[in-house]
Short mmCIF file of N, CA and C in Angstrom, two decimals:
data_model
loop_
_atom_site.label_atom_id
_atom_site.label_comp_id
_atom_site.label_asym_id
_atom_site.label_seq_id
_atom_site.Cartn_x
_atom_site.Cartn_y
_atom_site.Cartn_z
N MET A 1 0.84 -1.18 0.00
CA MET A 1 0.00 0.00 0.00
C MET A 1 0.89 1.24 0.00
N ALA A 2 0.70 2.07 -0.96
CA ALA A 2 1.50 3.29 -1.08
C ALA A 2 0.94 4.33 -0.11
N GLU A 3 1.85 5.08 0.53
CA GLU A 3 1.42 6.13 1.43
C GLU A 3 0.94 7.32 0.62
N GLU A 4 -0.10 7.95 1.13
CA GLU A 4 -0.60 9.14 0.46
C GLU A 4 0.31 10.30 0.76
N LEU A 5 0.62 11.05 -0.24
CA LEU A 5 1.44 12.24 -0.07
C LEU A 5 0.56 13.39 0.39
N ILE A 6 1.13 14.21 1.23
CA ILE A 6 0.38 15.36 1.75
C ILE A 6 0.74 16.56 0.89
N ASP A 7 -0.29 17.28 0.58
CA ASP A 7 -0.10 18.50 -0.20
C ASP A 7 0.44 19.58 0.73
N PRO A 8 1.69 19.99 0.55
CA PRO A 8 2.29 20.97 1.46
C PRO A 8 1.60 22.33 1.43
N SER A 9 0.83 22.59 0.41
CA SER A 9 0.14 23.89 0.35
C SER A 9 -1.19 23.86 1.10
N ASN A 10 -1.62 22.67 1.53
CA ASN A 10 -2.89 22.54 2.26
C ASN A 10 -2.59 22.56 3.76
N SER A 11 -2.81 23.70 4.41
CA SER A 11 -2.45 23.86 5.81
C SER A 11 -3.29 22.97 6.73
N GLU A 12 -4.53 22.71 6.38
CA GLU A 12 -5.36 21.81 7.21
C GLU A 12 -4.82 20.40 7.18
N GLU A 13 -4.41 19.94 6.00
CA GLU A 13 -3.85 18.61 5.86
C GLU A 13 -2.53 18.49 6.62
N LEU A 14 -1.69 19.53 6.53
CA LEU A 14 -0.42 19.55 7.24
C LEU A 14 -0.66 19.53 8.76
N ALA A 15 -1.56 20.35 9.26
CA ALA A 15 -1.85 20.41 10.70
C ALA A 15 -2.38 19.07 11.19
N SER A 16 -3.23 18.43 10.40
CA SER A 16 -3.78 17.14 10.76
C SER A 16 -2.68 16.08 10.83
N GLU A 17 -1.76 16.11 9.86
CA GLU A 17 -0.66 15.14 9.84
C GLU A 17 0.31 15.39 11.00
N VAL A 18 0.58 16.64 11.31
CA VAL A 18 1.45 16.97 12.45
C VAL A 18 0.81 16.46 13.74
N ALA A 19 -0.49 16.66 13.92
CA ALA A 19 -1.20 16.18 15.11
C ALA A 19 -1.14 14.65 15.19
N ARG A 20 -1.33 13.99 14.05
CA ARG A 20 -1.27 12.54 14.03
C ARG A 20 0.12 12.05 14.41
N LEU A 21 1.15 12.69 13.84
CA LEU A 21 2.53 12.29 14.14
C LEU A 21 2.88 12.55 15.60
N ARG A 22 2.42 13.66 16.16
CA ARG A 22 2.66 13.94 17.59
C ARG A 22 2.00 12.87 18.46
N GLY A 23 0.81 12.47 18.09
CA GLY A 23 0.13 11.40 18.82
C GLY A 23 0.89 10.09 18.74
N GLU A 24 1.41 9.78 17.56
CA GLU A 24 2.19 8.55 17.36
C GLU A 24 3.48 8.60 18.17
N ILE A 25 4.14 9.76 18.17
CA ILE A 25 5.37 9.91 18.95
C ILE A 25 5.07 9.74 20.44
N ALA A 26 4.00 10.33 20.93
CA ALA A 26 3.62 10.20 22.35
C ALA A 26 3.34 8.74 22.69
N ARG A 27 2.64 8.03 21.79
CA ARG A 27 2.34 6.62 22.02
C ARG A 27 3.62 5.80 22.07
N LEU A 28 4.55 6.05 21.15
CA LEU A 28 5.82 5.32 21.13
C LEU A 28 6.68 5.66 22.35
N GLN A 29 6.69 6.91 22.79
CA GLN A 29 7.44 7.29 23.99
C GLN A 29 6.88 6.57 25.21
N ALA A 30 5.56 6.50 25.31
CA ALA A 30 4.93 5.79 26.44
C ALA A 30 5.29 4.31 26.40
N MET A 31 5.35 3.73 25.20
CA MET A 31 5.70 2.32 25.06
C MET A 31 7.16 2.10 25.48
N VAL A 32 8.06 3.00 25.08
CA VAL A 32 9.47 2.89 25.46
C VAL A 32 9.61 2.99 26.97
N GLU A 33 8.90 3.94 27.60
CA GLU A 33 8.95 4.08 29.06
C GLU A 33 8.45 2.82 29.74
N ARG A 34 7.37 2.23 29.24
CA ARG A 34 6.83 1.01 29.83
C ARG A 34 7.81 -0.15 29.68
N LEU A 35 8.42 -0.28 28.50
CA LEU A 35 9.40 -1.34 28.28
C LEU A 35 10.62 -1.15 29.18
N ASP A 36 11.03 0.11 29.40
CA ASP A 36 12.14 0.39 30.29
C ASP A 36 11.79 -0.01 31.73
N GLN A 37 10.56 0.30 32.15
CA GLN A 37 10.10 -0.12 33.48
C GLN A 37 10.15 -1.64 33.60
N LEU A 38 9.63 -2.34 32.61
CA LEU A 38 9.60 -3.80 32.64
C LEU A 38 11.01 -4.38 32.66
N ALA A 39 11.95 -3.73 31.98
CA ALA A 39 13.32 -4.22 31.95
C ALA A 39 14.00 -4.08 33.31
N HIS A 40 13.47 -3.23 34.19
CA HIS A 40 14.08 -2.97 35.49
C HIS A 40 13.22 -3.47 36.66
N LEU A 41 12.17 -4.22 36.37
CA LEU A 41 11.21 -4.64 37.41
C LEU A 41 11.08 -6.15 37.43
N ASP A 42 11.08 -6.72 38.64
CA ASP A 42 10.81 -8.15 38.80
C ASP A 42 9.30 -8.32 38.80
N PRO A 43 8.75 -9.10 37.89
CA PRO A 43 7.29 -9.20 37.79
C PRO A 43 6.62 -9.93 38.95
N LEU A 44 7.32 -10.82 39.63
CA LEU A 44 6.71 -11.58 40.72
C LEU A 44 6.50 -10.71 41.96
N VAL A 45 7.55 -10.04 42.38
CA VAL A 45 7.48 -9.29 43.64
C VAL A 45 7.26 -7.79 43.41
N GLU A 46 7.25 -7.37 42.15
CA GLU A 46 7.02 -5.98 41.78
C GLU A 46 7.98 -5.02 42.48
N LEU A 47 9.25 -5.42 42.46
CA LEU A 47 10.34 -4.59 42.96
C LEU A 47 11.36 -4.49 41.84
N PRO A 48 12.32 -3.57 41.97
CA PRO A 48 13.39 -3.55 40.97
C PRO A 48 14.06 -4.91 40.87
N ASN A 49 14.50 -5.26 39.66
CA ASN A 49 15.28 -6.48 39.46
C ASN A 49 16.76 -6.13 39.57
N ARG A 50 17.63 -7.07 39.25
CA ARG A 50 19.07 -6.83 39.36
C ARG A 50 19.49 -5.62 38.54
N ARG A 51 18.98 -5.51 37.34
CA ARG A 51 19.35 -4.38 36.46
C ARG A 51 18.94 -3.06 37.10
N GLY A 52 17.71 -3.00 37.61
CA GLY A 52 17.24 -1.78 38.27
C GLY A 52 18.04 -1.48 39.53
N PHE A 53 18.38 -2.54 40.27
CA PHE A 53 19.17 -2.37 41.49
C PHE A 53 20.55 -1.81 41.19
N MET A 54 21.19 -2.35 40.14
CA MET A 54 22.53 -1.88 39.79
C MET A 54 22.50 -0.40 39.40
N THR A 55 21.45 0.03 38.74
CA THR A 55 21.31 1.45 38.41
C THR A 55 21.22 2.28 39.68
N GLN A 56 20.41 1.81 40.64
CA GLN A 56 20.27 2.51 41.93
C GLN A 56 21.60 2.51 42.70
N LEU A 57 22.30 1.38 42.66
CA LEU A 57 23.58 1.27 43.36
C LEU A 57 24.61 2.23 42.77
N GLU A 58 24.65 2.33 41.46
CA GLU A 58 25.57 3.28 40.81
C GLU A 58 25.30 4.70 41.29
N GLY A 59 24.03 5.07 41.36
CA GLY A 59 23.67 6.41 41.82
C GLY A 59 24.05 6.63 43.28
N LEU A 60 23.85 5.62 44.11
CA LEU A 60 24.19 5.74 45.53
C LEU A 60 25.71 5.88 45.70
N ILE A 61 26.48 5.11 44.97
CA ILE A 61 27.95 5.24 45.05
C ILE A 61 28.38 6.64 44.64
N ALA A 62 27.75 7.17 43.60
CA ALA A 62 28.08 8.53 43.15
C ALA A 62 27.77 9.55 44.24
N ARG A 63 26.66 9.37 44.97
CA ARG A 63 26.33 10.30 46.06
C ARG A 63 27.30 10.16 47.23
N VAL A 64 27.71 8.93 47.52
CA VAL A 64 28.71 8.71 48.58
C VAL A 64 30.00 9.44 48.21
N LYS A 65 30.40 9.30 46.96
CA LYS A 65 31.65 9.93 46.49
C LYS A 65 31.52 11.46 46.51
N ARG A 66 30.40 11.96 46.05
CA ARG A 66 30.24 13.42 45.91
C ARG A 66 30.03 14.11 47.25
N TYR A 67 29.19 13.53 48.11
CA TYR A 67 28.80 14.22 49.35
C TYR A 67 29.44 13.63 50.61
N GLY A 68 30.11 12.50 50.48
CA GLY A 68 30.73 11.87 51.65
C GLY A 68 29.73 11.23 52.59
N ASP A 69 28.53 10.95 52.08
CA ASP A 69 27.50 10.32 52.91
C ASP A 69 27.87 8.87 53.23
N ASP A 70 27.33 8.38 54.35
CA ASP A 70 27.45 6.96 54.67
C ASP A 70 26.35 6.20 53.94
N ALA A 71 26.66 5.00 53.50
CA ALA A 71 25.66 4.16 52.84
C ALA A 71 26.13 2.71 52.91
N ALA A 72 25.17 1.81 52.78
CA ALA A 72 25.49 0.38 52.84
C ALA A 72 24.54 -0.40 51.96
N MET A 73 24.99 -1.60 51.61
CA MET A 73 24.16 -2.55 50.89
C MET A 73 23.97 -3.78 51.77
N LEU A 74 22.75 -4.26 51.83
CA LEU A 74 22.45 -5.52 52.49
C LEU A 74 22.18 -6.56 51.41
N PHE A 75 22.85 -7.70 51.52
CA PHE A 75 22.63 -8.82 50.59
C PHE A 75 21.83 -9.86 51.37
N VAL A 76 20.60 -10.11 50.93
CA VAL A 76 19.66 -10.97 51.66
C VAL A 76 19.47 -12.28 50.90
N ASP A 77 19.65 -13.39 51.60
CA ASP A 77 19.44 -14.71 51.00
C ASP A 77 18.40 -15.44 51.85
N ILE A 78 17.34 -15.92 51.20
CA ILE A 78 16.29 -16.64 51.92
C ILE A 78 16.78 -18.06 52.22
N ASP A 79 16.67 -18.44 53.48
CA ASP A 79 17.05 -19.80 53.89
C ASP A 79 15.91 -20.77 53.58
N GLY A 80 16.24 -21.89 52.95
CA GLY A 80 15.29 -22.98 52.79
C GLY A 80 14.25 -22.81 51.70
N LEU A 81 14.44 -21.89 50.77
CA LEU A 81 13.44 -21.73 49.71
C LEU A 81 13.36 -22.98 48.83
N LYS A 82 14.49 -23.61 48.56
CA LYS A 82 14.47 -24.83 47.75
C LYS A 82 13.67 -25.92 48.46
N ARG A 83 13.82 -26.00 49.78
CA ARG A 83 13.05 -26.99 50.55
C ARG A 83 11.55 -26.71 50.43
N ILE A 84 11.17 -25.45 50.52
CA ILE A 84 9.75 -25.08 50.38
C ILE A 84 9.27 -25.46 48.98
N ASN A 85 10.04 -25.12 47.95
CA ASN A 85 9.66 -25.47 46.58
C ASN A 85 9.52 -26.98 46.41
N ASP A 86 10.49 -27.74 46.93
CA ASP A 86 10.48 -29.20 46.77
C ASP A 86 9.36 -29.86 47.55
N SER A 87 9.07 -29.36 48.75
CA SER A 87 8.06 -29.98 49.61
C SER A 87 6.64 -29.52 49.33
N HIS A 88 6.49 -28.26 48.94
CA HIS A 88 5.14 -27.68 48.83
C HIS A 88 4.83 -27.11 47.45
N GLY A 89 5.79 -27.16 46.54
CA GLY A 89 5.56 -26.68 45.18
C GLY A 89 6.02 -25.25 44.97
N HIS A 90 6.14 -24.91 43.70
CA HIS A 90 6.66 -23.59 43.35
C HIS A 90 5.68 -22.47 43.69
N GLN A 91 4.40 -22.76 43.76
CA GLN A 91 3.43 -21.74 44.18
C GLN A 91 3.75 -21.29 45.61
N ALA A 92 4.06 -22.24 46.48
CA ALA A 92 4.43 -21.91 47.86
C ALA A 92 5.73 -21.12 47.87
N GLY A 93 6.69 -21.50 47.04
CA GLY A 93 7.95 -20.77 46.94
C GLY A 93 7.74 -19.34 46.49
N ASP A 94 6.85 -19.17 45.49
CA ASP A 94 6.54 -17.81 45.02
C ASP A 94 5.87 -16.99 46.13
N GLU A 95 4.95 -17.62 46.86
CA GLU A 95 4.30 -16.92 47.96
C GLU A 95 5.31 -16.52 49.03
N ALA A 96 6.30 -17.38 49.28
CA ALA A 96 7.35 -17.06 50.26
C ALA A 96 8.18 -15.88 49.78
N LEU A 97 8.53 -15.86 48.50
CA LEU A 97 9.28 -14.73 47.95
C LEU A 97 8.50 -13.42 48.09
N ILE A 98 7.22 -13.48 47.78
CA ILE A 98 6.38 -12.28 47.89
C ILE A 98 6.29 -11.83 49.34
N ARG A 99 6.10 -12.76 50.26
CA ARG A 99 5.99 -12.41 51.68
C ARG A 99 7.29 -11.80 52.20
N VAL A 100 8.42 -12.40 51.85
CA VAL A 100 9.70 -11.86 52.29
C VAL A 100 9.90 -10.46 51.70
N SER A 101 9.57 -10.27 50.43
CA SER A 101 9.74 -8.95 49.82
C SER A 101 8.90 -7.91 50.54
N GLN A 102 7.67 -8.27 50.93
CA GLN A 102 6.81 -7.34 51.66
C GLN A 102 7.42 -7.00 53.02
N LEU A 103 7.94 -8.00 53.71
CA LEU A 103 8.55 -7.78 55.02
C LEU A 103 9.80 -6.90 54.91
N LEU A 104 10.58 -7.10 53.86
CA LEU A 104 11.77 -6.28 53.67
C LEU A 104 11.39 -4.83 53.39
N VAL A 105 10.44 -4.63 52.49
CA VAL A 105 10.03 -3.26 52.14
C VAL A 105 9.45 -2.55 53.35
N SER A 106 8.60 -3.23 54.11
CA SER A 106 7.97 -2.58 55.26
C SER A 106 8.94 -2.45 56.44
N GLY A 107 10.09 -3.11 56.37
CA GLY A 107 11.05 -3.06 57.46
C GLY A 107 12.17 -2.06 57.28
N VAL A 108 12.16 -1.33 56.16
CA VAL A 108 13.18 -0.31 55.94
C VAL A 108 12.50 1.04 55.69
N ARG A 109 13.30 2.08 55.59
CA ARG A 109 12.77 3.43 55.38
C ARG A 109 12.22 3.57 53.96
N ASN A 110 11.32 4.51 53.78
CA ASN A 110 10.72 4.74 52.45
C ASN A 110 11.75 5.01 51.36
N GLY A 111 12.83 5.71 51.68
CA GLY A 111 13.82 6.06 50.67
C GLY A 111 14.81 4.95 50.35
N ASP A 112 14.79 3.87 51.13
CA ASP A 112 15.71 2.76 50.87
C ASP A 112 15.21 1.92 49.70
N CYS A 113 16.13 1.35 48.96
CA CYS A 113 15.78 0.56 47.77
C CYS A 113 15.86 -0.92 48.10
N VAL A 114 14.76 -1.64 47.87
CA VAL A 114 14.72 -3.10 48.02
C VAL A 114 14.51 -3.67 46.62
N ALA A 115 15.31 -4.66 46.26
CA ALA A 115 15.21 -5.26 44.93
C ALA A 115 15.41 -6.76 45.02
N ARG A 116 14.81 -7.45 44.07
CA ARG A 116 15.06 -8.90 43.95
C ARG A 116 16.19 -9.07 42.96
N LEU A 117 17.29 -9.63 43.43
CA LEU A 117 18.46 -9.80 42.59
C LEU A 117 18.36 -11.04 41.72
N GLY A 118 17.50 -11.97 42.11
CA GLY A 118 17.30 -13.20 41.35
C GLY A 118 17.12 -14.35 42.31
N GLY A 119 16.40 -15.37 41.89
CA GLY A 119 16.20 -16.56 42.72
C GLY A 119 15.71 -16.19 44.10
N ASP A 120 16.48 -16.56 45.12
CA ASP A 120 16.09 -16.30 46.51
C ASP A 120 16.92 -15.19 47.13
N GLU A 121 17.46 -14.29 46.30
CA GLU A 121 18.33 -13.23 46.78
C GLU A 121 17.72 -11.85 46.56
N PHE A 122 17.87 -11.02 47.59
CA PHE A 122 17.40 -9.63 47.53
C PHE A 122 18.56 -8.71 47.88
N GLY A 123 18.49 -7.49 47.42
CA GLY A 123 19.45 -6.46 47.80
C GLY A 123 18.71 -5.28 48.38
N ILE A 124 19.32 -4.64 49.35
CA ILE A 124 18.74 -3.44 49.96
C ILE A 124 19.82 -2.38 50.01
N LEU A 125 19.50 -1.18 49.55
CA LEU A 125 20.42 -0.05 49.63
C LEU A 125 19.95 0.87 50.74
N LEU A 126 20.85 1.13 51.68
CA LEU A 126 20.56 2.00 52.82
C LEU A 126 21.35 3.29 52.65
N GLU A 127 20.65 4.37 52.40
CA GLU A 127 21.29 5.67 52.27
C GLU A 127 21.40 6.30 53.66
N HIS A 128 22.44 7.10 53.88
CA HIS A 128 22.68 7.75 55.18
C HIS A 128 22.73 6.69 56.29
N ALA A 129 23.48 5.63 56.05
CA ALA A 129 23.57 4.52 57.00
C ALA A 129 25.01 4.07 57.14
N ASP A 130 25.54 4.17 58.36
CA ASP A 130 26.88 3.67 58.63
C ASP A 130 26.80 2.20 59.03
N GLN A 131 27.93 1.62 59.45
CA GLN A 131 27.98 0.21 59.81
C GLN A 131 26.98 -0.12 60.93
N ALA A 132 26.91 0.75 61.95
CA ALA A 132 26.01 0.48 63.08
C ALA A 132 24.55 0.46 62.64
N ILE A 133 24.15 1.40 61.80
CA ILE A 133 22.76 1.43 61.31
C ILE A 133 22.49 0.22 60.43
N ALA A 134 23.45 -0.14 59.58
CA ALA A 134 23.29 -1.31 58.72
C ALA A 134 23.17 -2.58 59.56
N ASP A 135 24.01 -2.70 60.61
CA ASP A 135 23.93 -3.87 61.50
C ASP A 135 22.56 -3.95 62.17
N GLU A 136 22.10 -2.82 62.69
CA GLU A 136 20.80 -2.79 63.38
C GLU A 136 19.67 -3.14 62.42
N THR A 137 19.73 -2.60 61.21
CA THR A 137 18.69 -2.88 60.21
C THR A 137 18.69 -4.36 59.84
N ALA A 138 19.87 -4.91 59.60
CA ALA A 138 19.96 -6.33 59.23
C ALA A 138 19.43 -7.21 60.36
N SER A 139 19.81 -6.93 61.59
CA SER A 139 19.32 -7.73 62.73
C SER A 139 17.81 -7.65 62.86
N ARG A 140 17.29 -6.45 62.69
CA ARG A 140 15.84 -6.26 62.80
C ARG A 140 15.10 -7.04 61.70
N LEU A 141 15.64 -7.02 60.49
CA LEU A 141 15.00 -7.74 59.37
C LEU A 141 15.06 -9.24 59.57
N VAL A 142 16.20 -9.76 60.03
CA VAL A 142 16.32 -11.19 60.29
C VAL A 142 15.27 -11.61 61.31
N GLU A 143 15.14 -10.85 62.39
CA GLU A 143 14.17 -11.16 63.44
C GLU A 143 12.73 -11.05 62.92
N ARG A 144 12.47 -10.01 62.17
CA ARG A 144 11.13 -9.76 61.62
C ARG A 144 10.68 -10.94 60.75
N ILE A 145 11.56 -11.42 59.90
CA ILE A 145 11.21 -12.51 58.99
C ILE A 145 11.09 -13.82 59.76
N ALA A 146 11.97 -14.05 60.72
CA ALA A 146 11.90 -15.28 61.53
C ALA A 146 10.60 -15.35 62.32
N ARG A 147 10.07 -14.20 62.75
CA ARG A 147 8.84 -14.15 63.56
C ARG A 147 7.56 -14.17 62.73
N CYS A 148 7.66 -14.00 61.42
CA CYS A 148 6.44 -13.86 60.62
C CYS A 148 5.67 -15.18 60.55
N ASP A 149 4.37 -15.04 60.50
CA ASP A 149 3.51 -16.21 60.30
C ASP A 149 3.34 -16.40 58.80
N PHE A 150 3.82 -17.51 58.29
CA PHE A 150 3.69 -17.80 56.87
C PHE A 150 3.19 -19.22 56.72
N SER A 151 2.14 -19.38 55.95
CA SER A 151 1.61 -20.72 55.71
C SER A 151 1.19 -20.85 54.26
N HIS A 152 1.15 -22.08 53.81
CA HIS A 152 0.67 -22.40 52.47
C HIS A 152 -0.22 -23.63 52.58
N ASP A 153 -1.45 -23.52 52.09
CA ASP A 153 -2.43 -24.60 52.16
C ASP A 153 -2.56 -25.15 53.59
N GLY A 154 -2.57 -24.26 54.55
CA GLY A 154 -2.75 -24.65 55.94
C GLY A 154 -1.51 -25.14 56.65
N ALA A 155 -0.40 -25.30 55.92
CA ALA A 155 0.85 -25.76 56.54
C ALA A 155 1.70 -24.55 56.91
N ALA A 156 2.05 -24.45 58.20
CA ALA A 156 2.93 -23.38 58.66
C ALA A 156 4.34 -23.64 58.14
N LEU A 157 4.92 -22.66 57.51
CA LEU A 157 6.26 -22.79 56.95
C LEU A 157 7.17 -21.74 57.59
N GLN A 158 8.33 -22.17 58.00
CA GLN A 158 9.31 -21.28 58.63
C GLN A 158 10.10 -20.54 57.56
N LEU A 159 10.20 -19.23 57.70
CA LEU A 159 11.02 -18.43 56.81
C LEU A 159 12.20 -17.87 57.60
N GLY A 160 13.32 -17.78 56.96
CA GLY A 160 14.50 -17.19 57.57
C GLY A 160 15.39 -16.62 56.49
N VAL A 161 16.26 -15.71 56.89
CA VAL A 161 17.19 -15.11 55.94
C VAL A 161 18.56 -14.96 56.57
N ALA A 162 19.56 -14.93 55.72
CA ALA A 162 20.91 -14.54 56.11
C ALA A 162 21.19 -13.22 55.40
N ILE A 163 21.75 -12.27 56.12
CA ILE A 163 21.99 -10.94 55.54
C ILE A 163 23.46 -10.56 55.73
N GLY A 164 24.10 -10.24 54.61
CA GLY A 164 25.46 -9.72 54.63
C GLY A 164 25.45 -8.23 54.37
N ILE A 165 26.41 -7.53 54.93
CA ILE A 165 26.47 -6.07 54.83
C ILE A 165 27.74 -5.67 54.09
N GLY A 166 27.58 -4.77 53.16
CA GLY A 166 28.72 -4.16 52.47
C GLY A 166 28.61 -2.65 52.62
N VAL A 167 29.46 -2.07 53.45
CA VAL A 167 29.49 -0.61 53.59
C VAL A 167 30.09 -0.05 52.31
N ILE A 168 29.52 1.02 51.80
CA ILE A 168 29.93 1.58 50.52
C ILE A 168 31.00 2.66 50.74
N ALA A 169 32.12 2.49 50.02
CA ALA A 169 33.21 3.46 50.07
C ALA A 169 33.16 4.33 48.80
N PRO A 170 33.70 5.55 48.88
CA PRO A 170 33.64 6.45 47.72
C PRO A 170 34.31 5.90 46.46
N ASP A 171 35.32 5.04 46.62
CA ASP A 171 36.02 4.53 45.43
C ASP A 171 35.49 3.18 44.97
N ASP A 172 34.35 2.75 45.52
CA ASP A 172 33.76 1.47 45.13
C ASP A 172 33.15 1.52 43.74
N ASP A 173 32.96 0.36 43.16
CA ASP A 173 32.12 0.20 41.98
C ASP A 173 31.03 -0.81 42.37
N PRO A 174 29.94 -0.87 41.61
CA PRO A 174 28.82 -1.73 42.01
C PRO A 174 29.21 -3.20 42.23
N GLU A 175 30.07 -3.74 41.37
CA GLU A 175 30.45 -5.15 41.49
C GLU A 175 31.21 -5.40 42.80
N THR A 176 32.07 -4.47 43.20
CA THR A 176 32.83 -4.61 44.44
C THR A 176 31.91 -4.60 45.65
N VAL A 177 30.95 -3.68 45.66
CA VAL A 177 29.99 -3.60 46.77
C VAL A 177 29.18 -4.90 46.84
N MET A 178 28.68 -5.35 45.70
CA MET A 178 27.90 -6.59 45.66
C MET A 178 28.72 -7.76 46.18
N ALA A 179 29.97 -7.88 45.73
CA ALA A 179 30.82 -8.99 46.15
C ALA A 179 31.09 -8.93 47.65
N ARG A 180 31.30 -7.73 48.19
CA ARG A 180 31.58 -7.59 49.62
C ARG A 180 30.37 -8.00 50.44
N ALA A 181 29.19 -7.55 50.04
CA ALA A 181 27.97 -7.89 50.77
C ALA A 181 27.63 -9.38 50.62
N ASP A 182 27.84 -9.92 49.42
CA ASP A 182 27.59 -11.34 49.16
C ASP A 182 28.52 -12.20 50.02
N GLN A 183 29.79 -11.85 50.08
CA GLN A 183 30.74 -12.60 50.90
C GLN A 183 30.35 -12.54 52.38
N ALA A 184 29.94 -11.37 52.85
CA ALA A 184 29.52 -11.23 54.25
C ALA A 184 28.28 -12.08 54.53
N MET A 185 27.39 -12.21 53.54
CA MET A 185 26.20 -13.05 53.71
C MET A 185 26.61 -14.52 53.86
N TYR A 186 27.58 -14.98 53.06
CA TYR A 186 28.04 -16.37 53.16
C TYR A 186 28.72 -16.63 54.50
N VAL A 187 29.41 -15.65 55.05
CA VAL A 187 30.00 -15.79 56.37
C VAL A 187 28.90 -15.97 57.42
N LYS A 188 27.82 -15.18 57.30
CA LYS A 188 26.67 -15.31 58.23
C LYS A 188 26.04 -16.70 58.11
N LYS A 189 25.85 -17.17 56.88
CA LYS A 189 25.26 -18.50 56.65
C LYS A 189 26.13 -19.59 57.26
N ALA A 190 27.43 -19.50 57.05
CA ALA A 190 28.35 -20.51 57.58
C ALA A 190 28.34 -20.49 59.11
N ALA A 191 28.27 -19.31 59.70
CA ALA A 191 28.24 -19.21 61.15
C ALA A 191 26.95 -19.81 61.72
N ALA A 192 25.85 -19.66 61.01
CA ALA A 192 24.56 -20.20 61.46
C ALA A 192 24.56 -21.73 61.40
N VAL A 193 25.23 -22.29 60.40
CA VAL A 193 25.29 -23.75 60.24
C VAL A 193 26.26 -24.36 61.24
N GLY A 194 27.40 -23.69 61.46
CA GLY A 194 28.46 -24.23 62.30
C GLY A 194 28.26 -24.09 63.76
#
């Protein structure tokens, strides 16, 4: 189908085509924004995904460097999610992920970023938080999740997490912060087992 040419001397036709093109541009911009949101959002827990988290972490490191603020990352690993999936099915595992995400979000300040990094791992960015604040926040979250009532199909299921802390330094990069917090989480897990 050949496109109709617009008569450049017809101002009504030109105005109509400009309005149509502006509408099309607005529709495409909205679609790009929505696709960008989806690329940075975990659909199950409706929190930022790893990509969205890394963007937030980059910004936080830049603020630490620029303003000298204290900040930390918490690396959260859910204990026993595989056992829940194997014993009660993936629906129960998904419900556990959603419940933990809700507890994490409601257990930190509004300005803090909670994200699902993948599988049974979450990341939390604490702005204006030194080691002591990060320690207190991590302890409170561990206790909060351990105390929560969680059940699936009438079966009470125990939830628990291990949380590692990575204090953010001005010369850090996102991968270094993630590795530091991840390593600290594994130390916590090993201490709990041993």
